[in-house]
Amino acid sequence: GKPNLAVVGATGAVGGVMLSLLSARQDVWGEVRLIASPRSAGRTLTVRGRETTVVALDEEAFEGIDIAMFDVPDEVSAQWAPIAAAKGAIVIDNSGAFRMDDDVPLVVPEVNAAAARLRPRGIIANPNCTTLSMIVAIGALHSEFGLRELVVASYQAASGAGQAGIDALREQTARVAGTAVGEQAGDLRRVIGDTGPFPAPLALNAVPWAGSLKADGWSSEELKVRDESRKILGLPNLRVSATCVRIPVVTTHSLAVHAVFEREVSRQRAQEILAQAPGVVLYDDPEKGEFPTPNDVVGTDPTWVGRIRHSLDDPNALDLFLCGDNLRKGAALNTAQIAELVAAELTG
Ligand code: 2RA
């Protein structure tokens, strides 16, 4: 019969996208069980057109589950993913808890689908949304030209910080609407006060920080882009320098990318590759004002790529701009695609 699926963290921002994806994509599932923290248990959510009661996260919740998709904080995954795996479920974890473990594959179906089959701990990791917003397009270019270096700047949406991020941006935006705020140094801080999950006011601003502080002034977000890109592409010596910036966009991450390759590249060839790459939309005609903006991309599945240029000072380099919905391909969709890969494997 069809495999039984559990969605752990069904009540979060990503969980909501996950349920809509499961309701729209080909239904390969037997039971779809919704699991969340005890305080959310008892709520009913609709998935595949059926009212489904959320059950509390405990060991019994994984009884009879074949595949469990986790979208919960790192520490919850660290504790519960091994328990789910011990109960026989194959876990697809969207947290950072296991991504860099050697015995846990980090999978993007369009780039390294085969890696999902080697899962000694019964756990498959889903990359961070910032990496996922660019890696499908970068992987296509790597296959053709042989990637050597990435220099990226991210422009990240508030929903990367979850529902709290969305709420904070909307509250801040309402508070500054109709005012002259933003023209005097520090006036945003005075008017906005509490900045919520962000270290500085986000509305009408740009905040060069995402994640937590790591060594030598790097942010966890910037190290994730570097470490995850290397693991997904199988390039342990890939040179990566990322600067991750939060901007006042609700959902959809953007990245400006400078990519250096082994071989000489061309704008036309890069456009041809991206136009036919699975999971990528080429939207690149600046003469017509055609380039991806977050608001064109939000709610869609693909990575949208534009502003492709042959670098002026390096024949082996390209400059480009891309957008990806951080809650969809950045999290829920990639997890769903991996789950479908595993379901196909299980049902032979
Ligand atoms: C962020 N990528 O955007 C991180 C986690 N989703 O905050």
mmCIF file of C-alpha atoms and ligand atoms in Angstrom:
data_model
loop_
_atom_site.group_PDB
_atom_site.id
_atom_site.type_symbol
_atom_site.label_atom_id
_atom_site.label_comp_id
_atom_site.label_asym_id
_atom_site.label_seq_id
_atom_site.Cartn_x
_atom_site.Cartn_y
_atom_site.Cartn_z
ATOM 1 C CA GLY A 1 0.000 0.000 0.000
ATOM 2 C CA LYS A 2 0.907 3.685 -0.021
ATOM 3 C CA PRO A 3 3.418 4.835 2.595
ATOM 4 C CA ASN A 4 2.136 6.669 5.682
ATOM 5 C CA LEU A 5 3.504 10.199 6.132
ATOM 6 C CA ALA A 6 3.933 12.303 9.263
ATOM 7 C CA VAL A 7 4.337 16.084 9.153
ATOM 8 C CA VAL A 8 6.081 17.214 12.341
ATOM 9 C CA GLY A 9 5.704 20.951 12.929
ATOM 10 C CA ALA A 10 2.499 21.132 10.883
ATOM 11 C CA THR A 11 1.313 24.324 12.585
ATOM 12 C CA GLY A 12 4.337 26.521 11.676
ATOM 13 C CA ALA A 13 4.867 28.849 8.704
ATOM 14 C CA VAL A 14 6.581 26.122 6.655
ATOM 15 C CA GLY A 15 4.053 23.533 7.896
ATOM 16 C CA GLY A 16 1.229 25.534 6.348
ATOM 17 C CA VAL A 17 2.958 25.555 2.961
ATOM 18 C CA MET A 18 3.638 21.844 3.379
ATOM 19 C CA LEU A 19 -0.068 21.060 3.826
ATOM 20 C CA SER A 20 -1.019 23.075 0.757
ATOM 21 C CA LEU A 21 1.664 21.294 -1.291
ATOM 22 C CA LEU A 22 0.484 17.872 -0.085
ATOM 23 C CA SER A 23 -3.066 18.875 -1.079
ATOM 24 C CA ALA A 24 -2.017 19.982 -4.575
ATOM 25 C CA ARG A 25 0.709 17.519 -5.590
ATOM 26 C CA GLN A 26 0.109 13.961 -6.767
ATOM 27 C CA ASP A 27 -1.180 12.076 -3.715
ATOM 28 C CA VAL A 28 1.229 9.204 -3.103
ATOM 29 C CA TRP A 29 0.369 8.849 0.575
ATOM 30 C CA GLY A 30 -1.662 6.515 2.736
ATOM 31 C CA GLU A 31 -2.324 8.301 6.013
ATOM 32 C CA VAL A 32 -1.000 11.873 6.490
ATOM 33 C CA ARG A 33 -0.548 12.361 10.243
ATOM 34 C CA LEU A 34 -0.048 15.903 11.605
ATOM 35 C CA ILE A 35 2.204 16.210 14.645
ATOM 36 C CA ALA A 36 3.065 19.286 16.669
ATOM 37 C CA SER A 37 3.986 20.395 20.185
ATOM 38 C CA PRO A 38 1.516 19.349 22.910
ATOM 39 C CA ARG A 39 0.245 22.938 23.153
ATOM 40 C CA SER A 40 -0.861 22.802 19.466
ATOM 41 C CA ALA A 41 -2.264 19.247 19.732
ATOM 42 C CA GLY A 42 -6.028 18.973 19.312
ATOM 43 C CA ARG A 43 -6.209 21.693 16.646
ATOM 44 C CA THR A 44 -7.691 20.592 13.325
ATOM 45 C CA LEU A 45 -6.016 21.472 10.019
ATOM 46 C CA THR A 46 -7.144 20.675 6.494
ATOM 47 C CA VAL A 47 -4.924 18.546 4.302
ATOM 48 C CA ARG A 48 -5.965 16.761 1.101
ATOM 49 C CA GLY A 49 -9.418 18.239 1.705
ATOM 50 C CA ARG A 50 -9.850 16.467 5.016
ATOM 51 C CA GLU A 51 -10.108 17.967 8.497
ATOM 52 C CA THR A 52 -7.222 16.383 10.394
ATOM 53 C CA THR A 53 -6.605 16.612 14.127
ATOM 54 C CA VAL A 54 -3.059 17.510 15.160
ATOM 55 C CA VAL A 55 -1.519 14.956 17.542
ATOM 56 C CA ALA A 56 1.094 15.702 20.196
ATOM 57 C CA LEU A 57 4.749 14.934 19.509
ATOM 58 C CA ASP A 58 5.574 11.739 21.410
ATOM 59 C CA GLU A 59 6.995 8.301 20.596
ATOM 60 C CA GLU A 60 3.606 6.706 19.875
ATOM 61 C CA ALA A 61 2.904 9.423 17.282
ATOM 62 C CA PHE A 62 5.336 7.642 14.933
ATOM 63 C CA GLU A 63 3.635 4.221 15.166
ATOM 64 C CA GLY A 64 3.084 2.934 11.604
ATOM 65 C CA ILE A 65 4.761 5.941 9.978
ATOM 66 C CA ASP A 66 6.987 5.217 6.966
ATOM 67 C CA ILE A 67 8.260 8.738 6.272
ATOM 68 C CA ALA A 68 8.375 11.673 8.697
ATOM 69 C CA MET A 69 8.966 15.231 7.502
ATOM 70 C CA PHE A 70 10.286 17.464 10.296
ATOM 71 C CA ASP A 71 10.029 21.251 10.326
ATOM 72 C CA VAL A 72 10.865 22.167 13.896
ATOM 73 C CA PRO A 73 13.738 23.959 15.653
ATOM 74 C CA ASP A 74 17.173 22.301 15.647
ATOM 75 C CA GLU A 75 16.970 21.124 19.257
ATOM 76 C CA VAL A 76 13.569 19.450 18.695
ATOM 77 C CA SER A 77 14.866 17.607 15.616
ATOM 78 C CA ALA A 78 18.041 16.623 17.459
ATOM 79 C CA GLN A 79 15.926 14.920 20.127
ATOM 80 C CA TRP A 80 13.027 13.497 18.088
ATOM 81 C CA ALA A 81 14.390 12.583 14.644
ATOM 82 C CA PRO A 82 16.422 9.638 16.050
ATOM 83 C CA ILE A 83 13.326 8.478 17.982
ATOM 84 C CA ALA A 84 11.215 8.564 14.810
ATOM 85 C CA ALA A 85 13.965 6.731 12.915
ATOM 86 C CA ALA A 86 14.154 4.108 15.674
ATOM 87 C CA LYS A 87 10.400 3.560 15.210
ATOM 88 C CA GLY A 88 11.115 2.723 11.557
ATOM 89 C CA ALA A 89 10.321 6.055 9.913
ATOM 90 C CA ILE A 90 12.658 7.576 7.344
ATOM 91 C CA VAL A 91 13.124 11.153 8.555
ATOM 92 C CA ILE A 92 13.488 14.158 6.252
ATOM 93 C CA ASP A 93 14.657 16.950 8.517
ATOM 94 C CA ASN A 94 14.439 20.614 7.589
ATOM 95 C CA SER A 95 16.412 21.795 10.633
ATOM 96 C CA GLY A 96 20.145 22.374 10.869
ATOM 97 C CA ALA A 97 20.625 19.583 13.410
ATOM 98 C CA PHE A 98 22.090 16.940 11.067
ATOM 99 C CA ARG A 99 22.942 18.763 7.808
ATOM 100 C CA MET A 100 26.717 18.566 8.207
ATOM 101 C CA ASP A 101 26.876 15.041 9.667
ATOM 102 C CA ASP A 102 28.905 12.733 7.391
ATOM 103 C CA ASP A 103 26.314 9.937 7.799
ATOM 104 C CA VAL A 104 23.367 12.150 6.856
ATOM 105 C CA PRO A 105 22.839 13.069 3.181
ATOM 106 C CA LEU A 106 21.991 16.707 2.361
ATOM 107 C CA VAL A 107 19.658 16.467 -0.643
ATOM 108 C CA VAL A 108 18.325 18.703 -3.417
ATOM 109 C CA PRO A 109 16.545 16.378 -5.892
ATOM 110 C CA GLU A 110 17.491 18.427 -8.986
ATOM 111 C CA VAL A 111 21.162 18.395 -7.961
ATOM 112 C CA ASN A 112 22.014 15.216 -6.020
ATOM 113 C CA ALA A 113 18.904 13.011 -5.799
ATOM 114 C CA ALA A 114 20.948 9.794 -5.601
ATOM 115 C CA ALA A 115 22.418 10.900 -2.263
ATOM 116 C CA ALA A 116 19.008 10.297 -0.640
ATOM 117 C CA ARG A 117 19.430 6.528 -0.965
ATOM 118 C CA LEU A 118 22.457 6.372 1.364
ATOM 119 C CA ARG A 119 20.969 7.133 4.795
ATOM 120 C CA PRO A 120 22.600 4.907 7.445
ATOM 121 C CA ARG A 121 20.779 6.705 10.292
ATOM 122 C CA GLY A 122 17.434 6.797 8.514
ATOM 123 C CA ILE A 123 17.739 10.586 8.417
ATOM 124 C CA ILE A 124 17.952 12.790 5.298
ATOM 125 C CA ALA A 125 18.650 16.504 5.762
ATOM 126 C CA ASN A 126 17.025 19.359 3.874
ATOM 127 C CA PRO A 127 19.280 22.385 3.265
ATOM 128 C CA ASN A 128 18.725 25.866 4.702
ATOM 129 C CA CYS A 129 16.356 28.046 2.693
ATOM 130 C CA THR A 130 19.094 30.509 1.694
ATOM 131 C CA THR A 131 21.185 27.747 0.114
ATOM 132 C CA LEU A 132 18.060 26.226 -1.446
ATOM 133 C CA SER A 133 17.075 29.551 -2.996
ATOM 134 C CA MET A 134 20.136 29.450 -5.274
ATOM 135 C CA ILE A 135 21.557 25.933 -5.467
ATOM 136 C CA VAL A 136 19.295 24.450 -8.183
ATOM 137 C CA ALA A 137 20.417 27.120 -10.657
ATOM 138 C CA ILE A 138 24.033 27.064 -9.452
ATOM 139 C CA GLY A 139 24.072 23.261 -9.741
ATOM 140 C CA ALA A 140 22.963 23.450 -13.383
ATOM 141 C CA LEU A 141 25.776 25.902 -14.177
ATOM 142 C CA HIS A 142 28.271 23.770 -12.232
ATOM 143 C CA SER A 143 27.418 20.713 -14.343
ATOM 144 C CA GLU A 144 28.301 22.645 -17.479
ATOM 145 C CA PHE A 145 31.212 24.829 -16.453
ATOM 146 C CA GLY A 146 32.756 23.332 -13.284
ATOM 147 C CA LEU A 147 32.220 25.674 -10.329
ATOM 148 C CA ARG A 148 35.263 26.948 -8.419
ATOM 149 C CA GLU A 149 34.096 29.951 -6.385
ATOM 150 C CA LEU A 150 30.941 31.709 -5.211
ATOM 151 C CA VAL A 151 30.659 35.226 -3.865
ATOM 152 C CA VAL A 152 27.059 35.890 -2.868
ATOM 153 C CA ALA A 153 24.992 38.579 -1.179
ATOM 154 C CA SER A 154 21.573 37.461 0.011
ATOM 155 C CA TYR A 155 18.467 39.628 0.364
ATOM 156 C CA GLN A 156 16.389 37.543 2.746
ATOM 157 C CA ALA A 157 12.664 37.684 3.482
ATOM 158 C CA ALA A 158 11.226 38.183 6.956
ATOM 159 C CA SER A 159 9.436 34.805 6.879
ATOM 160 C CA GLY A 160 12.849 33.139 7.110
ATOM 161 C CA ALA A 161 12.429 34.007 10.798
ATOM 162 C CA GLY A 162 9.060 32.218 10.836
ATOM 163 C CA GLN A 163 5.636 33.629 11.642
ATOM 164 C CA ALA A 164 7.293 35.923 14.198
ATOM 165 C CA GLY A 165 9.303 37.464 11.383
ATOM 166 C CA ILE A 166 6.229 38.024 9.223
ATOM 167 C CA ASP A 167 4.296 39.547 12.131
ATOM 168 C CA ALA A 168 7.189 41.861 13.054
ATOM 169 C CA LEU A 169 7.562 43.160 9.497
ATOM 170 C CA ARG A 170 3.843 43.801 9.149
ATOM 171 C CA GLU A 171 3.640 45.577 12.522
ATOM 172 C CA GLN A 172 6.696 47.717 11.740
ATOM 173 C CA THR A 173 5.401 48.577 8.270
ATOM 174 C CA ALA A 174 2.043 49.660 9.695
ATOM 175 C CA ARG A 175 3.764 51.791 12.287
ATOM 176 C CA VAL A 176 5.842 53.729 9.720
ATOM 177 C CA ALA A 177 3.148 54.021 7.029
ATOM 178 C CA GLY A 178 2.220 57.600 6.289
ATOM 179 C CA THR A 179 5.095 59.037 8.365
ATOM 180 C CA ALA A 180 8.292 60.784 7.240
ATOM 181 C CA VAL A 181 10.296 58.221 9.204
ATOM 182 C CA GLY A 182 13.452 56.996 7.513
ATOM 183 C CA GLU A 183 14.955 60.356 6.707
ATOM 184 C CA GLN A 184 16.767 61.027 9.989
ATOM 185 C CA ALA A 185 19.520 58.822 11.426
ATOM 186 C CA GLY A 186 18.027 56.509 14.066
ATOM 187 C CA ASP A 187 14.429 57.682 13.638
ATOM 188 C CA LEU A 188 13.262 54.154 12.711
ATOM 189 C CA ARG A 189 14.583 52.769 16.001
ATOM 190 C CA ARG A 190 12.801 55.462 17.970
ATOM 191 C CA VAL A 191 9.456 54.932 16.216
ATOM 192 C CA ILE A 192 9.578 51.117 15.985
ATOM 193 C CA GLY A 193 10.990 50.264 19.412
ATOM 194 C CA ASP A 194 10.864 46.452 19.752
ATOM 195 C CA THR A 195 12.398 44.941 16.587
ATOM 196 C CA GLY A 196 11.061 41.388 17.246
ATOM 197 C CA PRO A 197 13.298 38.561 15.908
ATOM 198 C CA PHE A 198 15.541 40.997 14.037
ATOM 199 C CA PRO A 199 18.546 42.793 15.584
ATOM 200 C CA ALA A 200 17.483 46.146 14.077
ATOM 201 C CA PRO A 201 14.352 47.708 12.546
ATOM 202 C CA LEU A 202 13.480 45.959 9.265
ATOM 203 C CA ALA A 203 10.754 48.161 7.691
ATOM 204 C CA LEU A 204 12.309 50.744 5.320
ATOM 205 C CA ASN A 205 15.723 49.341 6.197
ATOM 206 C CA ALA A 206 18.272 46.603 5.432
ATOM 207 C CA VAL A 207 19.748 44.500 8.255
ATOM 208 C CA PRO A 208 23.106 42.824 7.449
ATOM 209 C CA TRP A 209 22.487 39.925 9.808
ATOM 210 C CA ALA A 210 20.644 36.558 9.802
ATOM 211 C CA GLY A 211 21.049 33.651 12.219
ATOM 212 C CA SER A 212 23.508 33.509 15.130
ATOM 213 C CA LEU A 213 27.037 34.791 15.786
ATOM 214 C CA LYS A 214 29.875 32.402 14.869
ATOM 215 C CA ALA A 215 33.681 32.761 14.935
ATOM 216 C CA ASP A 216 35.425 35.873 13.599
ATOM 217 C CA GLY A 217 32.237 37.839 12.923
ATOM 218 C CA TRP A 218 30.602 35.365 10.539
ATOM 219 C CA SER A 219 26.887 34.625 10.902
ATOM 220 C CA SER A 220 25.505 31.072 11.023
ATOM 221 C CA GLU A 221 23.559 31.872 7.869
ATOM 222 C CA GLU A 222 26.731 32.751 5.936
ATOM 223 C CA LEU A 223 28.528 29.613 7.075
ATOM 224 C CA LYS A 224 25.491 27.504 6.113
ATOM 225 C CA VAL A 225 25.598 28.852 2.554
ATOM 226 C CA ARG A 226 29.295 27.896 2.346
ATOM 227 C CA ASP A 227 29.172 24.492 4.084
ATOM 228 C CA GLU A 228 25.927 23.314 2.507
ATOM 229 C CA SER A 229 26.877 24.368 -1.033
ATOM 230 C CA ARG A 230 30.113 22.384 -0.708
ATOM 231 C CA LYS A 231 28.311 19.271 0.552
ATOM 232 C CA ILE A 232 25.421 19.329 -1.959
ATOM 233 C CA LEU A 233 27.714 19.896 -4.962
ATOM 234 C CA GLY A 234 30.396 17.514 -3.665
ATOM 235 C CA LEU A 235 33.014 20.268 -3.831
ATOM 236 C CA PRO A 236 34.864 20.222 -0.485
ATOM 237 C CA ASN A 237 37.273 22.934 -1.649
ATOM 238 C CA LEU A 238 34.700 25.254 -3.184
ATOM 239 C CA ARG A 239 35.557 28.849 -2.276
ATOM 240 C CA VAL A 240 32.436 30.555 -0.881
ATOM 241 C CA SER A 241 32.005 34.014 0.599
ATOM 242 C CA ALA A 242 28.474 34.980 1.622
ATOM 243 C CA THR A 243 27.020 38.121 3.162
ATOM 244 C CA CYS A 244 23.466 37.523 4.365
ATOM 245 C CA VAL A 245 21.165 40.545 4.629
ATOM 246 C CA ARG A 246 17.543 40.740 5.801
ATOM 247 C CA ILE A 247 15.275 43.040 3.770
ATOM 248 C CA PRO A 248 11.636 44.117 4.231
ATOM 249 C CA VAL A 249 10.091 41.421 2.006
ATOM 250 C CA VAL A 250 7.514 39.024 3.497
ATOM 251 C CA THR A 251 8.491 35.859 1.588
ATOM 252 C CA THR A 252 11.050 35.007 -1.093
ATOM 253 C CA HIS A 253 14.815 35.190 -0.733
ATOM 254 C CA SER A 254 16.967 36.785 -3.411
ATOM 255 C CA LEU A 255 20.700 36.439 -4.006
ATOM 256 C CA ALA A 256 23.229 38.358 -6.087
ATOM 257 C CA VAL A 257 25.794 35.781 -7.212
ATOM 258 C CA HIS A 258 29.292 36.047 -8.633
ATOM 259 C CA ALA A 259 30.248 32.535 -9.779
ATOM 260 C CA VAL A 260 33.741 31.598 -10.989
ATOM 261 C CA PHE A 261 34.168 28.447 -13.047
ATOM 262 C CA GLU A 262 36.979 26.208 -14.232
ATOM 263 C CA ARG A 263 36.283 26.997 -17.869
ATOM 264 C CA GLU A 264 35.454 30.085 -19.910
ATOM 265 C CA VAL A 265 31.741 30.837 -19.827
ATOM 266 C CA SER A 266 29.353 32.845 -21.975
ATOM 267 C CA ARG A 267 26.146 34.694 -21.172
ATOM 268 C CA GLN A 268 24.313 32.978 -24.014
ATOM 269 C CA ARG A 269 25.371 29.479 -23.003
ATOM 270 C CA ALA A 270 24.495 30.196 -19.377
ATOM 271 C CA GLN A 271 21.042 31.403 -20.460
ATOM 272 C CA GLU A 272 20.524 28.276 -22.585
ATOM 273 C CA ILE A 273 21.462 26.023 -19.665
ATOM 274 C CA LEU A 274 19.218 27.809 -17.186
ATOM 275 C CA ALA A 275 16.297 27.982 -19.635
ATOM 276 C CA GLN A 276 16.192 24.189 -19.787
ATOM 277 C CA ALA A 277 17.304 23.338 -16.249
ATOM 278 C CA PRO A 278 14.616 21.501 -14.213
ATOM 279 C CA GLY A 279 13.226 23.683 -11.428
ATOM 280 C CA VAL A 280 14.570 26.919 -12.949
ATOM 281 C CA VAL A 281 12.806 29.789 -14.750
ATOM 282 C CA LEU A 282 15.003 32.098 -16.854
ATOM 283 C CA TYR A 283 13.566 35.614 -16.689
ATOM 284 C CA ASP A 284 16.305 37.751 -18.162
ATOM 285 C CA ASP A 285 15.561 40.587 -20.553
ATOM 286 C CA PRO A 286 16.599 43.881 -18.903
ATOM 287 C CA GLU A 287 15.709 45.780 -22.096
ATOM 288 C CA LYS A 288 12.079 44.905 -21.351
ATOM 289 C CA GLY A 289 12.518 45.363 -17.615
ATOM 290 C CA GLU A 290 12.340 41.587 -17.191
ATOM 291 C CA PHE A 291 14.239 40.293 -14.173
ATOM 292 C CA PRO A 292 12.996 38.407 -11.115
ATOM 293 C CA THR A 293 11.706 40.370 -8.139
ATOM 294 C CA PRO A 294 10.631 38.627 -4.926
ATOM 295 C CA ASN A 295 7.003 39.563 -5.518
ATOM 296 C CA ASP A 296 6.999 37.893 -8.960
ATOM 297 C CA VAL A 297 8.325 34.683 -7.420
ATOM 298 C CA VAL A 298 6.510 34.253 -4.106
ATOM 299 C CA GLY A 299 4.196 31.218 -4.088
ATOM 300 C CA THR A 300 5.884 29.606 -7.098
ATOM 301 C CA ASP A 301 8.030 26.440 -7.072
ATOM 302 C CA PRO A 302 11.008 27.298 -9.337
ATOM 303 C CA THR A 303 14.186 29.287 -8.822
ATOM 304 C CA TRP A 304 13.912 32.379 -11.057
ATOM 305 C CA VAL A 305 17.160 33.673 -12.599
ATOM 306 C CA GLY A 306 17.918 36.953 -14.369
ATOM 307 C CA ARG A 307 20.535 39.704 -14.762
ATOM 308 C CA ILE A 308 22.950 37.183 -16.230
ATOM 309 C CA ARG A 309 26.219 38.880 -17.212
ATOM 310 C CA HIS A 310 29.624 37.644 -18.310
ATOM 311 C CA SER A 311 31.965 39.151 -15.705
ATOM 312 C CA LEU A 312 33.934 42.030 -17.217
ATOM 313 C CA ASP A 313 37.205 41.102 -15.551
ATOM 314 C CA ASP A 314 37.152 37.290 -15.552
ATOM 315 C CA PRO A 315 36.254 35.234 -18.665
ATOM 316 C CA ASN A 316 35.500 32.276 -16.398
ATOM 317 C CA ALA A 317 32.934 34.124 -14.274
ATOM 318 C CA LEU A 318 29.225 35.016 -14.375
ATOM 319 C CA ASP A 319 27.212 37.525 -12.400
ATOM 320 C CA LEU A 320 23.503 36.893 -11.872
ATOM 321 C CA PHE A 321 20.501 37.600 -9.643
ATOM 322 C CA LEU A 322 18.039 34.964 -8.545
ATOM 323 C CA CYS A 323 14.930 34.588 -6.389
ATOM 324 C CA GLY A 324 13.354 31.585 -4.683
ATOM 325 C CA ASP A 325 10.367 31.277 -2.337
ATOM 326 C CA ASN A 326 12.073 30.464 0.974
ATOM 327 C CA LEU A 327 9.017 28.678 2.422
ATOM 328 C CA ARG A 328 8.356 26.588 -0.715
ATOM 329 C CA LYS A 329 11.478 25.348 -2.537
ATOM 330 C CA GLY A 330 13.434 26.822 0.375
ATOM 331 C CA ALA A 331 11.802 24.391 2.766
ATOM 332 C CA ALA A 332 8.451 22.636 2.248
ATOM 333 C CA LEU A 333 8.727 21.795 -1.474
ATOM 334 C CA ASN A 334 12.260 20.399 -1.305
ATOM 335 C CA THR A 335 11.240 18.290 1.700
ATOM 336 C CA ALA A 336 8.144 17.066 -0.153
ATOM 337 C CA GLN A 337 10.206 16.229 -3.245
ATOM 338 C CA ILE A 338 12.638 14.177 -1.160
ATOM 339 C CA ALA A 339 9.717 12.429 0.565
ATOM 340 C CA GLU A 340 8.264 11.562 -2.846
ATOM 341 C CA LEU A 341 11.642 10.162 -3.954
ATOM 342 C CA VAL A 342 11.726 7.932 -0.872
ATOM 343 C CA ALA A 343 8.068 6.931 -1.304
ATOM 344 C CA ALA A 344 8.826 5.835 -4.872
ATOM 345 C CA GLU A 345 11.787 3.840 -3.575
ATOM 346 C CA LEU A 346 9.659 2.160 -0.874
ATOM 347 C CA THR A 347 6.823 1.258 -3.220
ATOM 348 C CA GLY A 348 9.307 0.001 -5.816
HETATM 349 C C1 2RA B 1 16.365 32.633 7.735
HETATM 350 N N1 2RA B 1 17.408 30.898 6.394
HETATM 351 O O1 2RA B 1 16.007 33.117 6.652
HETATM 352 C C2 2RA B 1 17.033 31.278 7.749
HETATM 353 C C3 2RA B 1 16.166 30.246 8.389
HETATM 354 N N2 2RA B 1 14.982 29.996 7.677
HETATM 355 O O2 2RA B 1 16.173 33.201 8.838
#
